[in-house]
Coordinates of C-alpha atoms and ligand atoms in Angstrom, one line a residue:
M1 CA -12.7 -42.4 -8.2
S2 CA -9.0 -41.3 -9.5
K3 CA -6.4 -42.3 -7.5
H4 CA -5.1 -38.5 -7.7
T5 CA -7.9 -37.4 -5.1
P6 CA -8.0 -39.6 -2.5
V7 CA -10.1 -36.5 -0.1
L8 CA -13.2 -37.4 -2.6
Q9 CA -14.0 -40.8 -0.9
A10 CA -14.9 -38.8 2.3
E11 CA -17.8 -37.4 0.2
T12 CA -17.5 -33.8 1.4
P13 CA -19.5 -31.2 -0.2
D14 CA -16.3 -29.8 -2.1
A15 CA -15.6 -33.1 -3.3
A16 CA -19.1 -32.9 -5.2
L17 CA -17.8 -29.4 -6.7
L18 CA -14.6 -30.6 -7.9
R19 CA -16.5 -33.7 -9.8
R20 CA -18.8 -31.2 -11.3
I21 CA -16.0 -29.2 -12.8
G22 CA -14.7 -32.3 -14.2
A23 CA -11.3 -31.6 -11.6
D24 CA -11.8 -35.1 -10.1
G25 CA -9.8 -37.2 -13.1
G26 CA -6.2 -37.2 -13.6
D27 CA -6.5 -35.0 -16.8
G28 CA -4.8 -31.4 -16.4
R29 CA -2.5 -30.0 -14.0
S30 CA -2.1 -31.2 -10.6
V31 CA -3.5 -29.0 -7.7
P32 CA -2.1 -29.4 -4.2
D33 CA -3.8 -28.7 -1.3
A34 CA -1.9 -25.6 0.2
A35 CA -1.7 -27.1 3.8
T36 CA -0.9 -30.6 2.9
R37 CA 0.7 -30.4 -0.4
E38 CA -1.8 -33.9 -1.1
T39 CA -3.1 -33.5 -4.6
I40 CA -6.9 -32.4 -4.2
G41 CA -7.8 -32.2 -8.1
H42 CA -6.4 -31.3 -11.4
A43 CA -6.9 -28.2 -13.8
P44 CA -7.8 -28.1 -17.2
V45 CA -5.0 -26.7 -19.2
Q46 CA -6.3 -24.7 -21.8
S47 CA -4.9 -23.3 -25.1
V48 CA -4.9 -20.0 -26.6
A49 CA -7.5 -21.2 -29.5
E50 CA -9.7 -22.0 -26.9
L51 CA -9.3 -18.7 -25.1
D52 CA -10.3 -17.1 -28.6
Q53 CA -13.3 -19.5 -28.7
A54 CA -14.3 -18.3 -25.3
V55 CA -14.1 -14.7 -26.2
A56 CA -16.0 -15.2 -29.5
R57 CA -18.8 -17.0 -27.6
A58 CA -19.0 -14.1 -24.9
R59 CA -19.0 -11.9 -28.0
T60 CA -22.0 -13.4 -29.5
A61 CA -23.9 -13.8 -26.0
Q62 CA -23.3 -10.0 -25.3
P63 CA -25.9 -8.1 -27.1
A64 CA -29.1 -10.4 -25.7
W65 CA -27.7 -10.2 -22.4
E66 CA -27.6 -6.3 -22.9
G67 CA -31.0 -6.5 -24.4
L68 CA -32.4 -8.5 -21.3
G69 CA -32.3 -4.7 -19.5
H70 CA -31.2 -3.8 -15.9
A71 CA -34.1 -5.0 -14.1
E72 CA -34.1 -8.6 -15.5
R73 CA -29.9 -8.8 -15.2
S74 CA -30.2 -7.8 -11.5
R75 CA -33.0 -10.4 -10.9
L76 CA -30.4 -12.8 -12.2
L77 CA -27.6 -11.4 -9.9
L78 CA -29.7 -11.4 -6.7
A79 CA -30.3 -15.2 -8.0
A80 CA -26.5 -16.0 -8.5
A81 CA -26.0 -14.6 -4.9
D82 CA -28.5 -17.1 -3.5
A83 CA -26.6 -19.7 -5.3
V84 CA -23.6 -19.0 -3.7
E85 CA -25.2 -18.9 -0.6
E86 CA -26.7 -22.4 -1.0
N87 CA -22.9 -23.9 -2.3
A88 CA -21.7 -21.8 0.6
E89 CA -20.2 -24.5 2.7
A90 CA -18.6 -26.5 -0.1
L91 CA -17.0 -23.5 -1.9
A92 CA -15.6 -22.3 1.6
R93 CA -14.1 -25.7 2.0
L94 CA -12.9 -26.1 -1.8
L95 CA -11.5 -22.3 -1.1
S96 CA -9.6 -23.2 2.0
R97 CA -7.6 -26.3 0.5
E98 CA -6.5 -24.8 -2.3
Q99 CA -5.9 -21.3 -1.1
G100 CA -4.9 -22.5 2.1
K101 CA -6.9 -20.1 4.1
P102 CA -8.9 -21.1 7.1
L103 CA -12.6 -21.5 6.9
N104 CA -13.0 -19.5 10.0
G105 CA -11.8 -15.7 11.0
P106 CA -11.9 -13.5 8.0
N107 CA -11.4 -16.0 5.8
A108 CA -12.8 -18.6 3.7
R109 CA -16.3 -18.5 4.4
F110 CA -15.9 -14.6 5.3
E111 CA -15.1 -14.7 1.4
V112 CA -17.9 -16.8 0.5
G113 CA -20.3 -14.5 2.0
A114 CA -18.4 -11.5 0.6
C115 CA -19.3 -12.8 -2.9
A116 CA -23.0 -12.7 -2.0
A117 CA -22.8 -9.4 -0.7
W118 CA -21.3 -7.9 -3.6
L119 CA -23.3 -9.5 -6.2
R120 CA -26.2 -8.1 -4.6
T121 CA -25.0 -4.6 -4.1
A122 CA -24.1 -4.7 -7.8
A123 CA -27.6 -5.9 -8.7
S124 CA -29.3 -3.2 -6.7
T125 CA -27.1 -0.1 -7.6
V126 CA -28.9 2.6 -9.4
L127 CA -26.8 4.3 -12.1
D128 CA -28.8 7.1 -13.2
T129 CA -28.9 9.2 -16.6
E130 CA -27.7 12.4 -15.6
V131 CA -29.2 15.5 -17.6
L132 CA -26.1 17.6 -18.3
L133 CA -28.4 20.7 -20.0
D134 CA -32.1 21.4 -19.9
D135 CA -32.8 24.9 -20.7
E136 CA -33.6 27.1 -23.8
T137 CA -30.4 26.2 -25.1
G138 CA -31.1 22.5 -25.3
H139 CA -31.2 19.5 -23.6
A140 CA -28.4 16.9 -23.3
E141 CA -28.2 13.3 -21.2
L142 CA -25.2 11.1 -20.1
S143 CA -26.0 7.7 -19.8
Y144 CA -23.8 4.7 -19.5
R145 CA -23.7 1.7 -21.9
A146 CA -22.2 -1.5 -21.8
I147 CA -18.8 -2.0 -23.3
G148 CA -18.6 -5.7 -25.1
V149 CA -16.7 -8.5 -23.4
V150 CA -14.7 -7.8 -20.1
G151 CA -11.4 -9.7 -19.7
A152 CA -11.2 -10.5 -15.9
I153 CA -7.5 -11.5 -14.4
G154 CA -7.3 -12.5 -11.0
P155 CA -4.8 -13.6 -8.4
W156 CA -4.6 -16.1 -5.9
N157 CA -5.0 -14.3 -2.5
W158 CA -8.8 -13.7 -2.7
P159 CA -9.7 -15.4 -5.8
L160 CA -13.3 -15.8 -5.5
M161 CA -14.2 -12.3 -4.0
I162 CA -11.6 -10.5 -6.4
T163 CA -13.5 -12.6 -9.3
I164 CA -17.4 -11.4 -8.2
W165 CA -15.2 -7.6 -7.5
Q166 CA -14.4 -8.1 -11.3
V167 CA -17.4 -9.7 -12.7
A168 CA -20.4 -8.8 -11.1
A169 CA -20.6 -5.0 -12.0
A170 CA -19.6 -5.8 -15.6
L171 CA -22.6 -8.1 -15.8
R172 CA -25.0 -6.1 -14.4
M173 CA -24.2 -3.2 -17.2
G174 CA -24.5 -5.6 -19.8
N175 CA -21.2 -6.8 -20.5
T176 CA -20.3 -10.6 -20.7
A177 CA -17.4 -11.6 -19.3
V178 CA -14.2 -14.1 -19.7
V179 CA -12.3 -14.8 -16.5
K180 CA -8.6 -16.1 -16.2
P181 CA -8.1 -17.2 -12.9
S182 CA -4.7 -17.4 -11.1
E183 CA -2.7 -21.0 -12.0
Y184 CA -2.9 -21.5 -8.1
T185 CA -6.3 -20.8 -7.8
T186 CA -7.8 -22.1 -10.5
L187 CA -10.5 -24.8 -9.1
S188 CA -12.0 -22.5 -6.6
V189 CA -12.7 -20.0 -9.4
L190 CA -13.8 -22.5 -11.9
A191 CA -16.4 -23.8 -9.3
L192 CA -17.7 -20.7 -8.3
L193 CA -18.0 -19.9 -12.1
A194 CA -20.2 -23.3 -12.2
V195 CA -22.4 -22.1 -9.5
L196 CA -23.2 -18.7 -11.0
N197 CA -23.7 -20.5 -14.3
D198 CA -26.5 -22.3 -12.9
V199 CA -28.7 -19.2 -13.1
L200 CA -27.0 -17.2 -16.1
P201 CA -27.8 -17.8 -19.4
P202 CA -25.1 -19.6 -21.5
D203 CA -22.0 -17.9 -22.6
V204 CA -22.2 -14.5 -20.6
L205 CA -19.7 -15.6 -18.0
I206 CA -17.1 -18.0 -18.9
G207 CA -13.8 -19.2 -17.2
V208 CA -10.6 -19.8 -18.9
S209 CA -8.0 -21.9 -17.0
G210 CA -4.0 -21.8 -18.0
D211 CA -0.9 -19.8 -17.4
R212 CA 0.2 -16.3 -18.2
E213 CA 0.2 -17.0 -21.7
L214 CA -3.6 -17.2 -21.5
G215 CA -3.6 -14.1 -19.5
S216 CA -1.4 -12.2 -21.8
R217 CA -3.9 -13.1 -25.0
L218 CA -7.3 -12.2 -23.1
S219 CA -5.7 -8.5 -22.3
S220 CA -4.6 -7.9 -25.7
H221 CA -7.5 -9.6 -27.4
P222 CA -9.0 -7.2 -30.1
H223 CA -12.2 -8.2 -28.7
V224 CA -12.0 -7.6 -25.4
G225 CA -12.8 -3.8 -24.8
K226 CA -12.4 -3.7 -21.0
V227 CA -9.6 -5.6 -18.8
M228 CA -10.3 -5.9 -15.1
F229 CA -6.7 -7.0 -13.5
T230 CA -5.7 -7.7 -9.9
G231 CA -2.5 -9.0 -9.2
S232 CA 1.3 -7.7 -9.3
T233 CA 2.4 -4.3 -10.7
A234 CA 5.1 -5.9 -13.2
T235 CA 2.0 -7.6 -14.9
G236 CA 0.1 -4.7 -14.5
R237 CA 2.4 -2.7 -16.8
R238 CA 2.3 -5.7 -19.5
I239 CA -1.2 -5.3 -19.7
V240 CA -0.7 -1.5 -20.1
E241 CA 1.4 -2.2 -23.0
S242 CA -0.9 -4.6 -24.6
S243 CA -3.8 -2.2 -24.1
A244 CA -1.9 -0.1 -26.7
Q245 CA -3.0 -2.5 -29.1
N246 CA -6.5 -3.0 -28.9
L247 CA -7.2 0.1 -26.7
A248 CA -9.1 -1.7 -23.9
R249 CA -10.0 0.3 -20.9
L250 CA -8.3 -1.0 -17.8
T251 CA -8.9 -1.2 -13.9
L252 CA -5.5 -2.2 -12.5
E253 CA -5.4 -3.1 -8.7
L254 CA -1.7 -3.6 -8.3
G255 CA 0.4 -4.6 -5.5
G256 CA 0.6 -2.0 -2.3
N257 CA 2.7 -1.6 0.7
D258 CA 0.4 0.0 2.8
A259 CA 1.5 2.1 5.9
G260 CA 0.1 2.6 9.4
I261 CA 0.9 5.4 11.9
V262 CA 0.1 5.3 15.4
L263 CA -0.3 8.6 16.8
P264 CA 0.7 9.6 20.6
S265 CA -2.7 9.6 21.2
A266 CA -3.6 6.1 20.3
D267 CA -4.5 3.7 23.1
P268 CA -1.9 0.5 22.3
A269 CA -4.2 -1.9 24.2
A270 CA -7.6 -0.6 22.5
I271 CA -6.1 -0.9 19.1
A272 CA -4.1 -3.8 18.9
Q273 CA -6.9 -6.3 17.8
D274 CA -7.7 -4.3 15.1
L275 CA -3.9 -3.6 13.9
F276 CA -3.3 -7.2 14.0
W277 CA -6.2 -8.2 11.8
G278 CA -5.0 -5.4 9.2
A279 CA -1.6 -6.8 8.8
F280 CA -2.5 -10.3 9.3
I281 CA -5.7 -11.1 7.4
N282 CA -5.4 -14.3 5.1
T283 CA -2.3 -14.7 6.9
G284 CA -1.0 -11.1 5.2
Q285 CA -1.5 -12.2 1.9
T286 CA -3.7 -9.1 1.0
C287 CA -3.4 -6.4 -1.2
A288 CA -4.6 -3.5 1.0
A289 CA -2.9 -5.1 4.5
L290 CA -1.3 -3.1 6.8
K291 CA 2.6 -4.2 5.5
R292 CA 4.7 -1.4 7.6
L293 CA 3.6 0.1 10.9
Y294 CA 5.0 3.3 12.0
V295 CA 4.6 3.9 15.5
H296 CA 5.6 6.9 17.9
D297 CA 8.4 6.7 20.0
S298 CA 6.1 7.4 23.0
L299 CA 3.9 4.1 23.0
Y300 CA 6.5 1.9 20.8
D301 CA 7.0 -0.6 23.0
A302 CA 3.4 -0.9 24.5
V303 CA 2.3 -1.5 20.9
V304 CA 4.8 -3.9 20.0
D305 CA 4.0 -5.8 23.5
A306 CA 0.1 -6.0 22.7
L307 CA 0.4 -6.8 19.1
A308 CA 2.8 -9.6 20.5
A309 CA 0.3 -10.6 22.9
V310 CA -2.6 -10.8 20.4
A311 CA -0.4 -12.9 18.0
A312 CA 0.5 -15.3 20.7
A313 CA -3.7 -16.1 21.1
M314 CA -4.2 -16.6 17.0
P315 CA -4.0 -20.3 16.1
M316 CA -2.4 -21.2 12.9
G317 CA -3.5 -24.6 11.1
N318 CA -4.7 -26.4 8.6
G319 CA -7.7 -24.5 6.4
L320 CA -10.1 -27.1 7.2
D321 CA -9.3 -27.2 11.2
E322 CA -12.1 -25.1 12.7
D323 CA -10.0 -23.7 15.2
A324 CA -7.1 -22.0 12.9
V325 CA -7.5 -18.2 12.0
L326 CA -4.2 -18.3 10.0
G327 CA -3.1 -20.7 7.6
P328 CA -0.1 -21.7 5.2
L329 CA 1.3 -19.2 2.6
Q330 CA -0.4 -20.6 -0.4
N331 CA 2.5 -21.1 -2.5
R332 CA 6.4 -21.6 -2.6
A333 CA 7.2 -18.7 -4.5
Q334 CA 5.5 -16.4 -1.9
F335 CA 7.0 -18.4 1.1
D336 CA 10.5 -17.5 -0.1
I337 CA 10.0 -13.9 -0.1
V338 CA 8.5 -13.6 3.5
A339 CA 11.2 -16.1 4.5
G340 CA 14.1 -14.4 2.6
L341 CA 12.9 -10.5 3.6
V342 CA 13.0 -11.9 7.4
D343 CA 16.2 -13.5 7.4
D344 CA 17.7 -10.4 5.8
A345 CA 16.0 -7.9 8.2
R346 CA 17.2 -10.3 11.1
R347 CA 20.7 -10.0 9.3
Q348 CA 20.8 -6.5 9.5
G349 CA 20.0 -6.0 12.9
A350 CA 16.5 -5.9 13.3
R351 CA 14.9 -7.6 16.4
I352 CA 12.3 -10.3 15.8
V353 CA 9.9 -10.3 18.7
T354 CA 7.9 -13.2 17.9
G355 CA 8.2 -15.8 14.8
G356 CA 10.9 -15.5 12.5
A357 CA 11.6 -18.6 11.3
P358 CA 9.6 -21.5 9.4
A359 CA 6.6 -23.4 11.2
S360 CA 7.8 -26.5 9.8
D361 CA 5.7 -28.6 12.4
L362 CA 2.5 -27.6 11.0
G363 CA 3.8 -27.9 7.1
E364 CA 6.0 -27.3 4.1
L365 CA 4.4 -23.6 3.6
F366 CA 3.6 -22.6 7.2
Y367 CA 5.3 -19.6 8.5
P368 CA 4.3 -18.0 11.6
V369 CA 3.2 -14.6 12.5
T370 CA 6.4 -12.4 12.4
L371 CA 6.8 -8.9 14.4
V372 CA 10.0 -7.6 13.5
A373 CA 11.3 -4.4 15.4
D374 CA 13.8 -1.8 15.5
I375 CA 13.8 -1.6 12.0
A376 CA 14.3 1.2 9.6
D377 CA 13.2 2.3 6.0
G378 CA 15.7 1.2 3.5
T379 CA 15.5 -2.2 4.8
P380 CA 13.5 -4.6 2.2
L381 CA 11.1 -5.8 4.7
V382 CA 10.0 -2.6 5.0
D383 CA 10.3 -1.1 1.4
E384 CA 9.1 -4.3 -0.5
E385 CA 5.9 -6.0 -0.4
Q386 CA 6.4 -8.9 1.9
F387 CA 2.5 -10.4 1.1
G388 CA 2.7 -12.7 4.3
P389 CA 2.8 -12.6 7.8
A390 CA 5.7 -10.4 9.0
L391 CA 5.2 -6.9 10.0
P392 CA 8.2 -4.7 10.1
I393 CA 7.5 -2.1 13.1
I394 CA 9.1 1.3 12.5
R395 CA 10.1 3.9 15.5
Y396 CA 9.2 7.7 14.6
S397 CA 9.2 10.7 16.8
E398 CA 7.9 13.2 14.5
V399 CA 4.6 13.0 12.8
D400 CA 6.2 14.6 9.5
D401 CA 8.5 12.2 9.2
A402 CA 6.0 9.3 9.6
V403 CA 4.0 10.9 6.7
R404 CA 7.3 11.4 4.6
S405 CA 7.9 7.5 4.8
A406 CA 4.7 6.7 4.4
N407 CA 4.6 8.5 0.9
G408 CA 8.1 7.5 0.7
L409 CA 7.2 4.6 -1.4
D410 CA 6.0 4.5 -5.3
V411 CA 2.8 2.6 -4.3
G412 CA -0.5 4.0 -2.7
L413 CA -3.3 1.4 -2.6
G414 CA -4.1 2.2 1.3
A415 CA -3.0 3.3 4.7
S416 CA -4.2 4.2 8.4
V417 CA -3.7 6.5 10.7
W418 CA -4.5 5.5 14.4
G419 CA -5.2 7.8 17.6
D420 CA -7.7 10.6 18.3
R421 CA -9.9 11.0 15.1
D422 CA -9.5 14.9 14.2
E423 CA -5.6 14.3 14.3
A424 CA -6.1 11.4 12.5
R425 CA -8.3 12.9 9.6
A426 CA -5.6 15.8 9.4
V427 CA -2.7 13.2 8.9
A428 CA -4.9 11.0 6.4
A429 CA -5.3 14.0 4.3
R430 CA -1.5 14.2 3.7
I431 CA -1.2 10.5 2.6
Q432 CA -1.0 9.3 -0.8
A433 CA -3.3 6.7 -1.0
G434 CA -6.6 5.3 -2.7
T435 CA -7.8 4.8 0.8
V436 CA -6.9 6.1 4.3
W437 CA -8.8 4.4 7.2
I438 CA -8.8 6.0 10.4
N439 CA -8.7 3.3 13.3
S440 CA -9.0 0.4 10.9
H441 CA -7.2 -0.8 8.1
G442 CA -8.5 -3.0 4.9
G443 CA -12.3 -2.8 5.3
V444 CA -14.0 -2.7 2.0
H445 CA -17.6 -2.1 1.3
P446 CA -19.5 -2.8 -1.9
M447 CA -20.7 0.7 -1.9
I448 CA -17.3 2.6 -1.1
P449 CA -15.5 2.5 -4.2
F450 CA -12.0 1.4 -3.9
G451 CA -8.6 1.5 -5.8
G452 CA -4.8 2.6 -5.8
V453 CA -2.9 5.5 -6.7
K454 CA 0.9 5.8 -8.1
S455 CA 2.3 2.2 -9.0
S456 CA -1.0 0.5 -7.1
G457 CA -2.6 1.1 -10.3
Y458 CA -5.8 2.7 -11.3
G459 CA -9.4 2.8 -11.8
L460 CA -12.2 2.4 -9.3
E461 CA -14.2 -0.6 -8.2
F462 CA -17.3 -0.9 -6.2
G463 CA -20.5 1.3 -5.9
V464 CA -21.5 3.8 -8.4
E465 CA -18.2 4.4 -9.9
G466 CA -17.5 0.8 -10.1
L467 CA -20.7 0.3 -12.6
K468 CA -19.3 3.3 -14.4
S469 CA -16.0 1.7 -14.6
V470 CA -17.0 -1.3 -16.8
A471 CA -19.6 1.1 -19.2
V472 CA -18.7 3.6 -21.6
P473 CA -20.8 7.0 -21.6
Q474 CA -22.5 8.1 -24.0
V475 CA -24.1 11.5 -24.5
V476 CA -27.5 12.2 -26.3
N477 CA -27.8 15.9 -27.4
G478 CA -30.5 17.0 -28.5
Ligands
TXE501 O1 0.8 -12.1 -9.5 P1 1.1 -12.2 -11.3 P2 1.1 -13.4 -9.0 C1 1.5 -9.6 -5.7 C2 2.8 -10.5 -4.6 C3 3.1 -11.5 -5.4 C4 3.3 -10.9 -6.4 C5 3.1 -12.0 -7.7 O2 3.3 -9.4 -4.0 O3 4.1 -12.0 -4.7 O4 2.0 -10.1 -7.0 O5 2.0 -12.9 -7.6 C6 -2.0 -13.3 -14.9 N1 -0.8 -10.7 -19.2 N2 0.4 -9.4 -5.6 O6 2.7 -14.4 -9.5 O7 2.2 -12.7 -12.0 C7 -1.4 -14.6 -14.1 O8 -1.8 -15.7 -14.7 C8 -2.1 -10.9 -18.7 C9 -0.4 -8.7 -5.3 O9 0.2 -14.1 -8.7 O10 0.7 -10.4 -11.5 C10 -2.6 -14.5 -13.0 O11 -3.9 -14.8 -13.4 N3 -1.9 -11.6 -17.5 C11 -1.6 -9.0 -5.5 C12 -2.5 -13.0 -12.7 O12 -1.9 -12.0 -14.0 C13 -0.9 -12.4 -17.3 C14 -2.2 -10.2 -5.7 C15 -1.8 -12.1 -11.6 O13 -0.5 -13.0 -11.7 C16 0.3 -12.1 -17.3 C17 -0.9 -11.0 -5.8 C18 0.5 -11.2 -18.4 N4 1.5 -11.0 -19.2 C19 -0.2 -11.0 -5.9 N5 1.2 -12.7 -16.6 C20 -2.8 -7.7 -5.2 N6 -2.5 -6.5 -5.2 O14 -3.8 -8.2 -4.7 C21 0.7 -13.6 -15.5 N7 -0.6 -13.1 -15.8

């Protein structure tokens, strides 16, 4: 047993997974536990040549995989979902240690459960051939065929769930996939792929481990026909540029800065818990989290107080602590962004209602839930994506102004409106975002398409639209 991996001595289920993917030895890049910063294993550092080999293998395997047909691929994806469930606790523990999210709350166990759910839905969703014309002038049909090799490039915040989002539909449609996980959460994703590969044929789903150079090569590779990307807008732009070379089709789920608007008709006490989780799910490190909250003047103080009361009752701690529902920031860079934005807001005269300074007693990267009131548009904490546990709460008196603020940034992943349902739906229709939730924020469902507008990207995932997005349409005319 390696001296680098003391936790393996405990023989936890995640230790077996680490051994299985060869991460328990001393070779490769050292991976820290997000909470304790102790080394939990080593991630392989693969070369561009190895990536090229992976794409070549996936390309060779693709015709036979497509040739299995929908029924057999669906059967295998259902078996893959069962395999995820059989390994759920080991995956959740490894995810919790590497990513930082607690086992409980809407966190690690929830994420692993979502992987199984999305696999099952991708397996059972029907994408029928459409009859476009059928009369005396002729007959034409539209059906959807596999593209070939799909490149999946993911982030570190929901690494398992987003990998499944990217590959489940792709595999169902007869593509093979090469996955490049974030360098921050490589081990969890490699472990997930190992579990899936227990039931999938060889080379249908291949992981490559490395940094952005591998991501860059995967997205520009001449034999990759589709890139599924979730990450920052800056990287998304680079992927669009490289698609000029290989003409890969793209689904880009980029950053957001989701606004929530609380209307005068809302009940602060009734919505506080859902507002809290809308903003602080995964300790705020979520693409479609509530990142700026606009509250009508008439109930501003009541909403701030109700949110502060909910925050006070939510334990933060090491992810393996069964009581914790909030964890650390995943990495130092993100921690510095959050701490810097809060410090800046304070300097500009905003009011820190709760939190506002690192929770160093818990560990290096812990930052408490921070509510920032009496803050305005134009402050970086409002205008920039914090991607962490700090929520600016902005006062408004005219709904038109709140709508203008919500639409005032160049992103549009999600948004939410809180209050009387009919009033809220009327406001929702005026908001520029891929999804507008009413009296909730951020909930996703495997049958409901999800995607952004503006600089939050393009393309839809999930449901029938998600299957279409990893396929090429083909018309048969005659
Ligand atoms: O993202 P990157 P990071 C936001 C969040 C965060 C910021 C940076 O605000 O602070 O993005 O996070 C790979 N071609 N979000 O650094 O750099 C890279 O190796 C191809 C929002 O994680 O975009 C990794 O696998 N791939 C987001 C993946 O892209 C490249 C979730 C993401 O890295 C590449 C996470 C290139 N040229 C962060 N360069 C959300 N919307 O959910 C890097 N990569």
